[in-house]
Amino acid sequence: MSNTITAMNFNFPGQKSVYHGKVREVYTLENNTLLMVATDRLSAFDVVMPKGIPYKGQILNQIATKMMRDTEDLVPNWLVATPDPNVAIGEACEPFKVEMVIRGYMSGHAAREYKAGKRLLCGVPLPEGLKENDKFPEPIITPATKAEMGDHDEDISREDIIKKGIVSEEDYLQLEDYTRKLFKRGSEIAAKRGLILVDTKYEFGKTKEGKIVLIDEIHTPDSSRYFYTEGYESRQKKNEPQKQLSKEFVRQWLIENGFQGLEGQKVPEMSDEYVKTVSERYIELYENITGEKFVKADVSNIHERIEKNVLNYLK
């Protein structure tokens, strides 16, 4: 679709390198500056879908920047400015090679593992007798190693992270503390919107001064799963699926169409009509998560708009 941004080849002043993530393009500039462009690419099961989703990058970027501002009193973050709806600029950091996944409920990946008979997830014991979408007695942290594009993130235990020297014990304890604080705040923000923050992931990096800060996205529908509070209890009692606010609906559509990112499987064709419904769902997610009306940016020429706004900022 022409009104999306999926591929780009910007060359900004002072640009030193570019990293192509699944959804974001990360430009390292001079003066320890990092510029992140949220694209309209859609990734599921660690695979980037062939078509972009209109406004998705803007939605993710604006939720993430809002949530960073709403949590910066608890945990320092990398963000300095957002000169364009799809762009965030901040301090360059050395990312930790783990994603801090925290789960308040037994959903998604955790539920699939539990159903397969596992009672230990990333070294964390899971109680017997749980059913899908039940609340855990306490939120659990189930880290994953960061995969390169095209590879799968993999579960790892706290013990292995420290033993393998992926993160030092001192730093890891700080990451856990920040993860719990952010999840608590995120849950409080969600509750005010009639939502339950089910699970989410955080990524952290270290500044050149050695300070640990939150990087990447936070509390977006790509990194988090939300349920509607209303009707949660009655659905659990009746063993009905929960009403979700996340990209889980895309994963379910892919599963129904025979795709789970496994070898030999082909990504099903997404019609323009389906892409439009995904875009509408993302707008619904934005408005529910932030409590604000979504204002569509001008997408007649997104590349030109981004370049112009970034150059004006860098001046």
XYZ file of C-alpha atoms in Angstrom:
315
model
C 0.000 0.000 0.000
C 1.417 3.372 -1.039
C 0.309 5.149 2.146
C 2.633 3.064 4.335
C 6.332 3.165 5.144
C 7.993 -0.263 5.065
C 11.372 0.308 3.394
C 13.580 3.390 3.569
C 17.076 4.584 2.755
C 17.450 7.851 4.633
C 20.846 9.435 4.914
C 20.711 11.963 7.733
C 23.489 14.493 8.532
C 26.137 12.935 10.756
C 24.823 9.414 10.120
C 27.264 6.701 11.149
C 25.285 3.454 10.844
C 21.826 1.922 10.391
C 20.295 -1.104 12.094
C 17.263 -2.724 10.471
C 14.974 -4.200 13.139
C 11.774 -6.116 12.473
C 9.636 -3.005 12.906
C 12.033 -0.117 13.581
C 14.963 1.352 11.671
C 17.630 2.667 14.024
C 20.059 5.343 12.827
C 23.183 6.125 14.843
C 24.242 9.749 14.361
C 27.193 11.791 15.610
C 27.186 13.241 19.150
C 25.928 9.985 20.663
C 22.484 10.489 19.094
C 20.112 7.711 18.103
C 17.188 8.197 15.736
C 14.466 5.562 15.566
C 11.894 5.378 12.758
C 8.815 3.278 13.553
C 7.814 1.698 10.233
C 4.412 0.282 9.271
C 5.881 -3.221 9.092
C 3.963 -5.921 10.931
C 5.892 -8.737 12.598
C 4.331 -11.907 14.025
C 6.055 -15.141 15.087
C 9.321 -13.232 14.443
C 8.442 -12.943 10.733
C 7.816 -9.625 8.957
C 4.574 -9.721 6.963
C 4.716 -8.748 3.258
C 2.332 -5.767 3.566
C 2.567 -2.664 5.742
C -0.288 -1.531 8.003
C -1.373 2.112 7.522
C -0.619 4.349 10.566
C 0.895 1.462 12.572
C 4.306 3.119 12.949
C 2.745 6.393 14.071
C 0.545 4.540 16.579
C 3.441 2.570 18.095
C 5.723 5.598 18.257
C 3.118 7.839 19.867
C 2.024 5.251 22.463
C 5.655 4.473 23.348
C 6.669 8.133 23.717
C 3.582 8.899 25.820
C 4.260 5.905 28.089
C 7.931 6.870 28.455
C 6.857 10.317 29.650
C 4.346 8.699 32.035
C 7.035 6.500 33.635
C 10.187 8.643 33.552
C 9.769 9.500 37.248
C 10.272 5.771 38.001
C 12.797 4.641 35.416
C 15.139 6.798 33.291
C 14.749 6.382 29.520
C 16.635 7.206 26.340
C 14.078 9.603 24.798
C 14.882 13.271 24.042
C 12.484 14.357 21.251
C 9.813 13.230 18.750
C 10.169 15.538 15.718
C 7.805 13.452 13.557
C 4.837 11.163 14.332
C 6.988 8.144 13.301
C 10.303 9.295 14.772
C 11.896 9.258 18.217
C 15.331 10.735 18.933
C 17.400 10.082 22.018
C 20.667 9.034 23.573
C 22.613 6.187 21.981
C 22.955 3.242 24.380
C 24.545 -0.183 24.384
C 21.479 -2.497 24.454
C 21.358 -5.454 26.824
C 21.038 -8.684 24.832
C 17.920 -9.776 26.718
C 14.277 -8.733 26.586
C 12.667 -8.449 30.008
C 9.289 -10.168 29.601
C 6.897 -9.882 32.545
C 3.588 -11.726 32.808
C 0.708 -11.061 35.181
C -1.541 -13.696 33.579
C -1.088 -17.072 31.937
C -1.672 -16.081 28.326
C -0.076 -16.349 24.898
C 3.321 -18.076 24.885
C 3.073 -18.999 28.591
C -0.326 -20.643 28.055
C 0.942 -22.546 25.000
C 3.924 -23.874 27.020
C 1.679 -24.765 29.982
C -0.746 -26.614 27.694
C 2.227 -28.599 26.363
C 2.828 -29.805 29.932
C 5.662 -27.484 30.974
C 5.623 -26.318 34.582
C 8.886 -24.385 34.433
C 9.121 -21.257 32.268
C 12.532 -19.530 32.102
C 13.402 -21.197 35.399
C 10.197 -19.932 37.043
C 7.949 -22.713 38.467
C 4.300 -22.456 37.409
C 1.552 -23.577 39.814
C -0.644 -26.574 38.943
C -4.331 -26.169 38.159
C -4.163 -22.964 36.122
C -6.233 -22.412 33.013
C -5.540 -20.057 30.146
C -5.764 -16.342 31.064
C -5.823 -16.987 34.834
C -3.990 -14.405 36.918
C -0.680 -15.510 38.439
C -0.401 -15.130 42.230
C 2.462 -12.660 41.509
C 3.749 -11.345 38.147
C 6.582 -13.527 36.801
C 9.639 -12.418 34.809
C 10.416 -14.706 31.838
C 13.340 -13.187 29.887
C 14.161 -13.908 26.253
C 17.412 -13.550 24.340
C 17.343 -10.887 21.615
C 17.305 -12.435 18.149
C 18.736 -10.934 14.972
C 16.216 -10.213 12.193
C 14.803 -13.474 10.874
C 15.717 -15.478 13.995
C 13.468 -16.349 16.921
C 13.828 -14.854 20.405
C 14.477 -17.674 22.873
C 13.403 -18.178 26.480
C 16.235 -18.069 29.010
C 16.393 -18.244 32.803
C 17.785 -15.613 35.153
C 20.446 -18.151 36.251
C 21.618 -18.758 32.653
C 21.740 -15.040 31.857
C 24.080 -14.466 34.807
C 26.053 -17.722 34.399
C 26.700 -17.096 30.687
C 27.739 -13.521 31.417
C 25.042 -12.080 29.106
C 24.283 -9.544 31.875
C 26.182 -9.083 35.145
C 24.313 -10.042 38.321
C 24.317 -6.444 39.576
C 22.879 -5.112 36.311
C 20.359 -7.952 36.050
C 18.937 -7.225 39.506
C 18.500 -3.597 38.416
C 16.714 -4.731 35.219
C 14.341 -6.894 37.280
C 13.622 -4.028 39.680
C 12.897 -1.608 36.812
C 10.755 -4.246 35.048
C 8.538 -4.759 38.118
C 8.170 -0.987 38.684
C 7.229 -0.334 35.045
C 4.734 -3.212 34.992
C 3.077 -1.934 38.177
C 2.757 1.583 36.711
C 1.594 0.205 33.345
C -1.061 -1.863 35.123
C -2.267 1.234 37.009
C -2.470 3.282 33.775
C -4.346 0.414 32.059
C -6.803 0.041 34.969
C -7.810 3.715 34.603
C -8.744 2.936 30.969
C -10.785 -0.159 31.879
C -7.968 -2.439 30.731
C -5.785 -5.164 32.227
C -2.077 -5.164 31.292
C -1.631 -8.917 30.864
C 2.014 -9.175 29.860
C 4.642 -7.017 28.234
C 8.324 -6.764 27.429
C 10.881 -4.076 28.170
C 14.276 -3.464 26.649
C 17.103 -1.650 28.392
C 20.456 -0.210 27.447
C 23.441 1.459 29.078
C 24.462 5.043 28.360
C 28.134 5.858 27.815
C 28.191 7.006 31.454
C 27.100 3.490 32.483
C 23.523 4.392 33.455
C 20.815 1.797 32.774
C 17.886 3.286 30.848
C 14.691 2.055 29.200
C 14.945 1.940 25.396
C 12.760 0.894 22.423
C 8.975 0.715 22.933
C 6.844 0.442 26.071
C 3.222 -0.652 26.661
C 2.358 -0.708 22.944
C 0.049 -3.355 21.417
C 3.145 -4.865 19.733
C 5.047 -5.361 22.979
C 2.093 -5.902 25.325
C -1.151 -7.769 25.677
C -4.231 -6.105 27.164
C -7.621 -7.509 28.197
C -10.783 -5.501 28.818
C -11.503 -5.468 32.568
C -15.248 -5.553 32.004
C -16.370 -9.166 31.597
C -12.943 -10.647 32.426
C -14.198 -12.628 35.454
C -17.345 -13.948 33.788
C -15.408 -15.032 30.676
C -12.918 -16.915 32.851
C -15.722 -18.673 34.723
C -17.366 -19.723 31.448
C -14.014 -20.732 29.880
C -14.567 -18.191 27.111
C -11.722 -16.434 25.266
C -10.868 -13.017 26.677
C -11.536 -9.833 24.688
C -8.017 -8.669 23.849
C -6.275 -5.481 22.873
C -3.009 -6.637 21.288
C -1.753 -7.961 18.005
C -2.794 -11.444 19.181
C -5.721 -11.164 16.732
C -3.140 -11.144 13.897
C -1.369 -14.211 15.353
C -4.721 -16.026 15.616
C -5.561 -15.146 11.989
C -2.168 -16.489 10.888
C -2.626 -19.717 12.901
C -6.080 -20.207 11.363
C -4.439 -19.775 7.952
C -1.764 -22.382 8.671
C 1.149 -20.164 9.671
C 3.121 -20.130 12.946
C 6.540 -19.081 11.664
C 7.700 -22.688 11.416
C 10.060 -23.954 8.739
C 8.374 -24.702 5.430
C 5.259 -22.646 6.262
C 4.219 -19.902 3.869
C 2.889 -16.524 5.035
C -0.781 -16.336 3.982
C -1.837 -13.574 1.579
C -3.282 -10.546 3.375
C -5.949 -8.878 1.254
C -6.135 -5.059 1.180
C -9.462 -5.423 2.988
C -7.835 -7.411 5.823
C -4.934 -4.925 6.016
C -7.514 -2.129 6.410
C -9.205 -3.984 9.303
C -5.810 -4.478 10.999
C -5.154 -0.723 10.666
C -8.575 0.029 12.201
C -7.837 -2.357 15.086
C -4.532 -0.578 15.760
C -6.346 2.784 15.882
C -8.840 1.259 18.344
C -5.879 0.002 20.409
C -4.325 3.479 20.426
C -7.507 5.194 21.587
C -8.206 2.611 24.304
C -4.646 2.492 25.631
C -4.053 6.277 25.679
C -7.610 7.499 26.274
C -7.026 10.009 23.442
C -8.476 10.386 19.947
C -6.064 9.251 17.236
C -5.106 12.009 14.795
C -3.931 10.605 11.460
C -0.719 12.169 10.165
C -0.399 13.196 6.523
C 0.618 10.021 4.654
C 0.605 11.410 1.101
C 4.422 11.232 1.131
C 5.666 9.771 4.412
C 9.354 9.581 3.397
C 9.422 13.259 2.447
C 7.546 14.268 5.631
C 9.925 12.333 7.906
C 13.031 13.666 6.182
C 11.807 17.273 6.364
C 10.842 17.047 10.058
C 14.102 15.340 11.057
C 16.277 17.813 9.135
C 14.447 20.750 10.747
C 15.057 19.218 14.176
C 18.739 18.447 13.540
C 19.368 22.058 12.459
